[in-house]
Coordinates of C-alpha atoms and ligand atoms in Angstrom, one line a residue:
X323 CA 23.2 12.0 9.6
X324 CA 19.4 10.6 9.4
X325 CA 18.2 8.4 11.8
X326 CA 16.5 4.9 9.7
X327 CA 13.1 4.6 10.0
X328 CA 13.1 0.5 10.5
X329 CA 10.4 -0.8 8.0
X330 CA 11.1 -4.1 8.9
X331 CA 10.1 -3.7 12.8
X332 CA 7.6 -1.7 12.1
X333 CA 6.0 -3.9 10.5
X334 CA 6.4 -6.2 12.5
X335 CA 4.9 -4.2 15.3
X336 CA 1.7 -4.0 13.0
X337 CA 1.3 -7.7 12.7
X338 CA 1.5 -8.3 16.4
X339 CA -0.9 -5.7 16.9
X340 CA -3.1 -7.2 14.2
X341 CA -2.6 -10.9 16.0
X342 CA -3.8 -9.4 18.8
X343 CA -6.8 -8.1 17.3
X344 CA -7.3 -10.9 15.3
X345 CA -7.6 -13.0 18.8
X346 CA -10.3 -10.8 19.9
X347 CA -12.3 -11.2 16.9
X348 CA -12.3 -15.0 17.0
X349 CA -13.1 -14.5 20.8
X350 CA -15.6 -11.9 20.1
X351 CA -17.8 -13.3 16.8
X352 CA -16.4 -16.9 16.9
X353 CA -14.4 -16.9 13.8
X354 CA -11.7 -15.2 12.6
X355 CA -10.8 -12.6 9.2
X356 CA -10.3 -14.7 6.0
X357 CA -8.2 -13.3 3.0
X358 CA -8.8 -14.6 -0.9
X359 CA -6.0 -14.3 -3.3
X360 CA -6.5 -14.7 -6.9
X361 CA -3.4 -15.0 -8.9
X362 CA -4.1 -15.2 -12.8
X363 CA -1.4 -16.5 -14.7
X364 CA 2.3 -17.1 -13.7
X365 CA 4.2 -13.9 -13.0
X366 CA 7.0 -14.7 -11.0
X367 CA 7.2 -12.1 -9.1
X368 CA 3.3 -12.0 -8.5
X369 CA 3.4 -15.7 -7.1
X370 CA 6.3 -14.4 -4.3
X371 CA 4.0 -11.2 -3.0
X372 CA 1.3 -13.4 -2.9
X373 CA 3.3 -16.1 -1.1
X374 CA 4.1 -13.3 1.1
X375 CA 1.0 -12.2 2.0
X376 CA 0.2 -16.1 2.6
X377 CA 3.0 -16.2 5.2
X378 CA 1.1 -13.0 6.9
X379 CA -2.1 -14.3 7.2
X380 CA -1.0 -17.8 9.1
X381 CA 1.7 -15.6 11.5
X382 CA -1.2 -13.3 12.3
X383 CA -4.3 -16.0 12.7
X384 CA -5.9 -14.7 9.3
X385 CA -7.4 -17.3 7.2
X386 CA -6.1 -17.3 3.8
X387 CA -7.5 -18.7 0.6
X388 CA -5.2 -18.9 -2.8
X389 CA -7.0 -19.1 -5.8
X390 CA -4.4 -19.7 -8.6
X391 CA -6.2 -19.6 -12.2
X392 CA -4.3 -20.3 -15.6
X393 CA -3.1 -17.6 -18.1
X394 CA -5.7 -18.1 -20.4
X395 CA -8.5 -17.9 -17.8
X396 CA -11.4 -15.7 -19.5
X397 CA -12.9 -12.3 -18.2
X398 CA -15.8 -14.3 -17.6
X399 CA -14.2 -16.9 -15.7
X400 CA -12.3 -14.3 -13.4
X401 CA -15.6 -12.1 -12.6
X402 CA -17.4 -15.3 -12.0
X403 CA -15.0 -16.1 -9.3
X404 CA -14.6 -12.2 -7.8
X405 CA -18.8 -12.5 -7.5
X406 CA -18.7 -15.5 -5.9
X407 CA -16.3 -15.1 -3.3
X408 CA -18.0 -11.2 -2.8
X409 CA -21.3 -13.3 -1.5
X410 CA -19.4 -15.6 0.7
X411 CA -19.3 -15.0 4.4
X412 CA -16.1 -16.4 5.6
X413 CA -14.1 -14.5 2.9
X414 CA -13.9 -10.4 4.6
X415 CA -10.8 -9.4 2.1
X416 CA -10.4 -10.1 -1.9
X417 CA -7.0 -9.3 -3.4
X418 CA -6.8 -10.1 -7.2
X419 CA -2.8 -9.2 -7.7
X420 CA -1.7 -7.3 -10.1
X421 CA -1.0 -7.2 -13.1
X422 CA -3.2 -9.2 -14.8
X423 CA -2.8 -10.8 -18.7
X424 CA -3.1 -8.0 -21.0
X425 CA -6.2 -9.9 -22.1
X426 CA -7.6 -9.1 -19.2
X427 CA -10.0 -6.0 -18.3
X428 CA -8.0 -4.8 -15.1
X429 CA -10.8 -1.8 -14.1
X430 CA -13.7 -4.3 -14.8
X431 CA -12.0 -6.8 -12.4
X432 CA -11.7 -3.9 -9.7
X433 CA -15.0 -2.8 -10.2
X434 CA -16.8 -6.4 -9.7
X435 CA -15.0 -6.6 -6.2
X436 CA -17.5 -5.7 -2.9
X437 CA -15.9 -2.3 -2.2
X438 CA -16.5 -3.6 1.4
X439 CA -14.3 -6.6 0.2
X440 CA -11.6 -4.4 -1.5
X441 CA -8.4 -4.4 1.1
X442 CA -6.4 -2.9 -1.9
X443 CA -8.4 0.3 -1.7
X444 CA -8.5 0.5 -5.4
X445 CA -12.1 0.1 -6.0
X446 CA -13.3 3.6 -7.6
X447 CA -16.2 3.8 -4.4
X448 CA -13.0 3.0 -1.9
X449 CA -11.0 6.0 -4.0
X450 CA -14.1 8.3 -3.9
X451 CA -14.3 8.0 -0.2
X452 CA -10.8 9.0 0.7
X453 CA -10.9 12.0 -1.9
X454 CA -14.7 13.0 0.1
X455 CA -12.4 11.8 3.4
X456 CA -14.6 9.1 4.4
X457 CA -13.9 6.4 6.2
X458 CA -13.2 3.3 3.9
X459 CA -10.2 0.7 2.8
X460 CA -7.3 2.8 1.9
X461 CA -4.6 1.3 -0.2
X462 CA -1.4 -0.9 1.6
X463 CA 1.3 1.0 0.9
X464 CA -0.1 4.9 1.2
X465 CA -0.8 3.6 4.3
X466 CA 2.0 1.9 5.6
X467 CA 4.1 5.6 4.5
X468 CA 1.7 7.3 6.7
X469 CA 2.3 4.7 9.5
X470 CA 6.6 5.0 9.0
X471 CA 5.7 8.8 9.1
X472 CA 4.1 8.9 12.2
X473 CA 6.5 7.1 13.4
X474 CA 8.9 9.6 13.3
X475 CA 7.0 11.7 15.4
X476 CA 7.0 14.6 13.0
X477 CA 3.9 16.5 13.2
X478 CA 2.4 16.3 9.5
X479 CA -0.1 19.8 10.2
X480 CA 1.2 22.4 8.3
X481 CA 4.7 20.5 7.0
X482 CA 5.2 20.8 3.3
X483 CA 4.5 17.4 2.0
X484 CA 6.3 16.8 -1.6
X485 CA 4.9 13.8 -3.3
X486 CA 6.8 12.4 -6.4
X487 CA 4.6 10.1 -8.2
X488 CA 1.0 9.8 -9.4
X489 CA -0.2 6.4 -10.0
X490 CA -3.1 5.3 -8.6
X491 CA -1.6 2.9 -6.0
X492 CA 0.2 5.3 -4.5
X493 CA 0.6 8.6 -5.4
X494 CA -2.6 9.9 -5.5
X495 CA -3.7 8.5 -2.3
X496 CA -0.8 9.1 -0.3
X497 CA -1.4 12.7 -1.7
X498 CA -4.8 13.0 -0.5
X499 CA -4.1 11.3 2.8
X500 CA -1.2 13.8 3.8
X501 CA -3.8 16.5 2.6
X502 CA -6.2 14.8 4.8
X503 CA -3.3 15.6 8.0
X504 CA -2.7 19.2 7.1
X505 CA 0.0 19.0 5.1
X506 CA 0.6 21.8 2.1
X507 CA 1.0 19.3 0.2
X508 CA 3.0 19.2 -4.3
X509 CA 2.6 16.4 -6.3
X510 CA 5.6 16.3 -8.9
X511 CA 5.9 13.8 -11.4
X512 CA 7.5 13.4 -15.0
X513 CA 6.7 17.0 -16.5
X514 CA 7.3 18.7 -13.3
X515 CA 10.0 21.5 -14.3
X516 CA 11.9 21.6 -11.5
X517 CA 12.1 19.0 -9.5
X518 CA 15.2 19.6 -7.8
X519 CA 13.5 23.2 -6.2
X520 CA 10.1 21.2 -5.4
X521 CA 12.1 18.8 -3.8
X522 CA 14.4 20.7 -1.4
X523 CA 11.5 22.6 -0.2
X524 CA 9.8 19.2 1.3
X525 CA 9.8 18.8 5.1
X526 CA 8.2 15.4 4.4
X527 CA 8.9 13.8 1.1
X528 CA 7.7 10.5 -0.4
X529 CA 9.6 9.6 -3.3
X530 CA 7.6 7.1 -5.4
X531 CA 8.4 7.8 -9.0
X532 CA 9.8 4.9 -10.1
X533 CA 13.1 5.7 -11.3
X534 CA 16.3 4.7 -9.2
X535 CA 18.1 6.9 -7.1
X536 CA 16.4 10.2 -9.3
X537 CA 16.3 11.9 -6.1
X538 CA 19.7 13.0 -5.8
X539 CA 20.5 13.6 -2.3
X540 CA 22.0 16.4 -2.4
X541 CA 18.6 18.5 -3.0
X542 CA 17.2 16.9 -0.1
X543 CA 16.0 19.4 2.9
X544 CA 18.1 19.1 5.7
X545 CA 16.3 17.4 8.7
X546 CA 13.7 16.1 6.6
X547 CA 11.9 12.9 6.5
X548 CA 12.2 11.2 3.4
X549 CA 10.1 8.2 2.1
X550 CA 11.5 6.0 -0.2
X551 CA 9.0 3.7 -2.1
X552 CA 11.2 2.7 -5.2
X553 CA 12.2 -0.6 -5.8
X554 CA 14.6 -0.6 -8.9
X555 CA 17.0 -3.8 -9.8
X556 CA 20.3 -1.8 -11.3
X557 CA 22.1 -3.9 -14.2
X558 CA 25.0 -4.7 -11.5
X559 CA 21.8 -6.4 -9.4
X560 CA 21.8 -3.8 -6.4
X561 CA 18.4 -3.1 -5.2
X562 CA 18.3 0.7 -4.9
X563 CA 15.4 3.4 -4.3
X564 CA 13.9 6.3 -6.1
X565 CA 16.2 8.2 -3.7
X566 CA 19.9 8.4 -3.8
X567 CA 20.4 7.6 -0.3
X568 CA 24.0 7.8 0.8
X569 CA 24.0 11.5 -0.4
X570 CA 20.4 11.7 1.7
X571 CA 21.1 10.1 4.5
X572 CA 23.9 12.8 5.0
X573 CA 21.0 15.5 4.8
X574 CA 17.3 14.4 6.0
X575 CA 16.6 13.5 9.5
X576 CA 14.9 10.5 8.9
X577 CA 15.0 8.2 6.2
X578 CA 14.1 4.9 5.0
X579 CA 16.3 1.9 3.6
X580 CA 15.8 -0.3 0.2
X581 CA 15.3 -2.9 0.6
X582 CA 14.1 -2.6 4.3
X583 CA 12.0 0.5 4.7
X584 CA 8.1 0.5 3.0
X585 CA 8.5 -2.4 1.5
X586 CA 7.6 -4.8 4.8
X587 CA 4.7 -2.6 5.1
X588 CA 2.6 -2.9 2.2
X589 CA 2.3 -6.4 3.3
X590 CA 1.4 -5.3 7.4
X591 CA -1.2 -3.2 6.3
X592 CA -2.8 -5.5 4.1
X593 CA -3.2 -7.3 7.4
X594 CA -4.5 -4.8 8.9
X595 CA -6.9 -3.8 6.4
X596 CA -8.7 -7.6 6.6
X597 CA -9.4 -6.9 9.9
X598 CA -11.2 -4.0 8.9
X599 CA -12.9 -5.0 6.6
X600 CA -14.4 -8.3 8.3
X601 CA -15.4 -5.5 11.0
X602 CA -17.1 -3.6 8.3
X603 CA -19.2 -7.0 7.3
X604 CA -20.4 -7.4 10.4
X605 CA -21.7 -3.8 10.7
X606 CA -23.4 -4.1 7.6
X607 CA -24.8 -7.6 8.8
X608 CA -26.4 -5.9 11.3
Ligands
LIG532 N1 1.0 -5.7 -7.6 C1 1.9 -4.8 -7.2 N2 1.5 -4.2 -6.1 C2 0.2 -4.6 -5.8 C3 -0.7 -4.3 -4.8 O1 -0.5 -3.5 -3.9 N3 -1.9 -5.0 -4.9 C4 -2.2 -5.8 -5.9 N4 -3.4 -6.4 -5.9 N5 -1.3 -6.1 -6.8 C5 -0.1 -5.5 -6.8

């Protein structure tokens, strides 16, 4: 029977490290990280995560800002405000959630942001560097998988990683940062004939294909650590994974919950990645 991995305390861990760091900025430079939000339209599910990451910023001593534009805001309108909060000083982070309007130009959006600014990591100068394994903002969630991982205290060197997924949020750079570790790593996704072998070879698997409970626990390597970053609503309402975890939990060694698991994380890390990013200002400053 797998241990949980505890997504929720870790996570919390994270922020209290972070508060702590955060408190030896201020003391340090005299002011502290500041966040900017920009929320385009009204998604109702966008308006909780960035409510969310609101709550993170004030438990944690970050300074947030919430920029909350209408649903017919113009492309114009929204680069005007990415430029402008790019050249000012007390903003280190600039998260523009996703998705926007379909009127909207998403990649022009990312692209206008100060890759030095870009605490989502998806700014094509931010992806470049962790595929030439540079140091640079990473995305949340990759990262917060990498955290739960080490957690474990697996050694990730020479495991066989299997990834399921390739979006750009987080299959592809969870890929590349398992690959950065050691791992031999396989990236399955939709066309990926068979799944089921690819799978039960994994002694680390991150399951982030967007389809719930796909992974059927039963192919699941025994004693393996298994990553779960699907969050599907079933018709009955249950929240359940990518992974079919009753069935897993019965095989792997370790394995996350939904809801519970990487969730918490994405918003941690976010955190996290303000912090570094107001230290990467200040290098440049220099
Ligand atoms: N929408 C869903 N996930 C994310 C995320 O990680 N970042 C942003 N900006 N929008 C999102």
């Amino acid at each position: 029977m797998a241990q949980i991995i505890d997504g929720t305390a870790a996570a919390r861990a994270v922020r209290a490290a972070v508060q702590r760091e955060v408190e030896g900025f201020q003391r340090e430079f005299g002011s502290v990280p500041g966040l900017a939000t920009v929320l385009v339209g009204d998604n109702a599910a966008s308006a909780t995560y960035v409510r969310s990451k609101h709550k993170a910023c004030a438990e944690v001593g970050i300074a947030s800002h919430g920029h909350e534009l209408p649903a017919h805001t113009t492309q114009e309108e929204l680069l005007h405000l990415v430029h402008a909060l790019n050249q000012q000083p007390h903003i280190s982070g600039i998260l523009v959630q996703l998705p926007l309007p379909a009127h909207l130009d998403t990649d022009a959006v990312i692209d206008a942001i100060d890759p030095d600014k870009d605490v989502d990591g998806l700014h094509p100068i931010n992806q470049a560097r962790l595929f030439a394994g540079r140091e640079g903002l990473r995305p949340c969630t990759p990262l917060g998988i990498m955290h739960l991982i080490d957690h474990t205290g697996i050694e990730i060197k020479g495991a066989r990683a299997v990834v399921t997924g390739r979006s750009i949020l987080v299959g592809k750079p969870v890929a590349f940062m398992l690959l950065e570790r050691h791992a031999t790593l396989t990236i399955c996704h939709s066309r990926t004939r068979d799944l089921a072998e690819e799978v039960g070879r994994a002694d680390i698997l991150v399951a982030a294909i967007g389809h719930a409970e796909m992974i059927r626990g039963a192919w699941v390597r025994p004693g393996s650590v298994v990553i779960d970053v699907g969050i599907n609503r079933l018709p009955d309402k249950r929240l359940v994974g990518d992974v079919e975890f009753a069935a897993a939990r019965e095989r792997a060694g370790f394995i996350t919950p939904v809801p519970g698991g990487v969730g918490p994380m994405t918003v941690a890390m976010l955190m996290q990645n303000t912090l570094t990013a107001a230290r990467r200002q200040l290098h440049r400053a220099r």
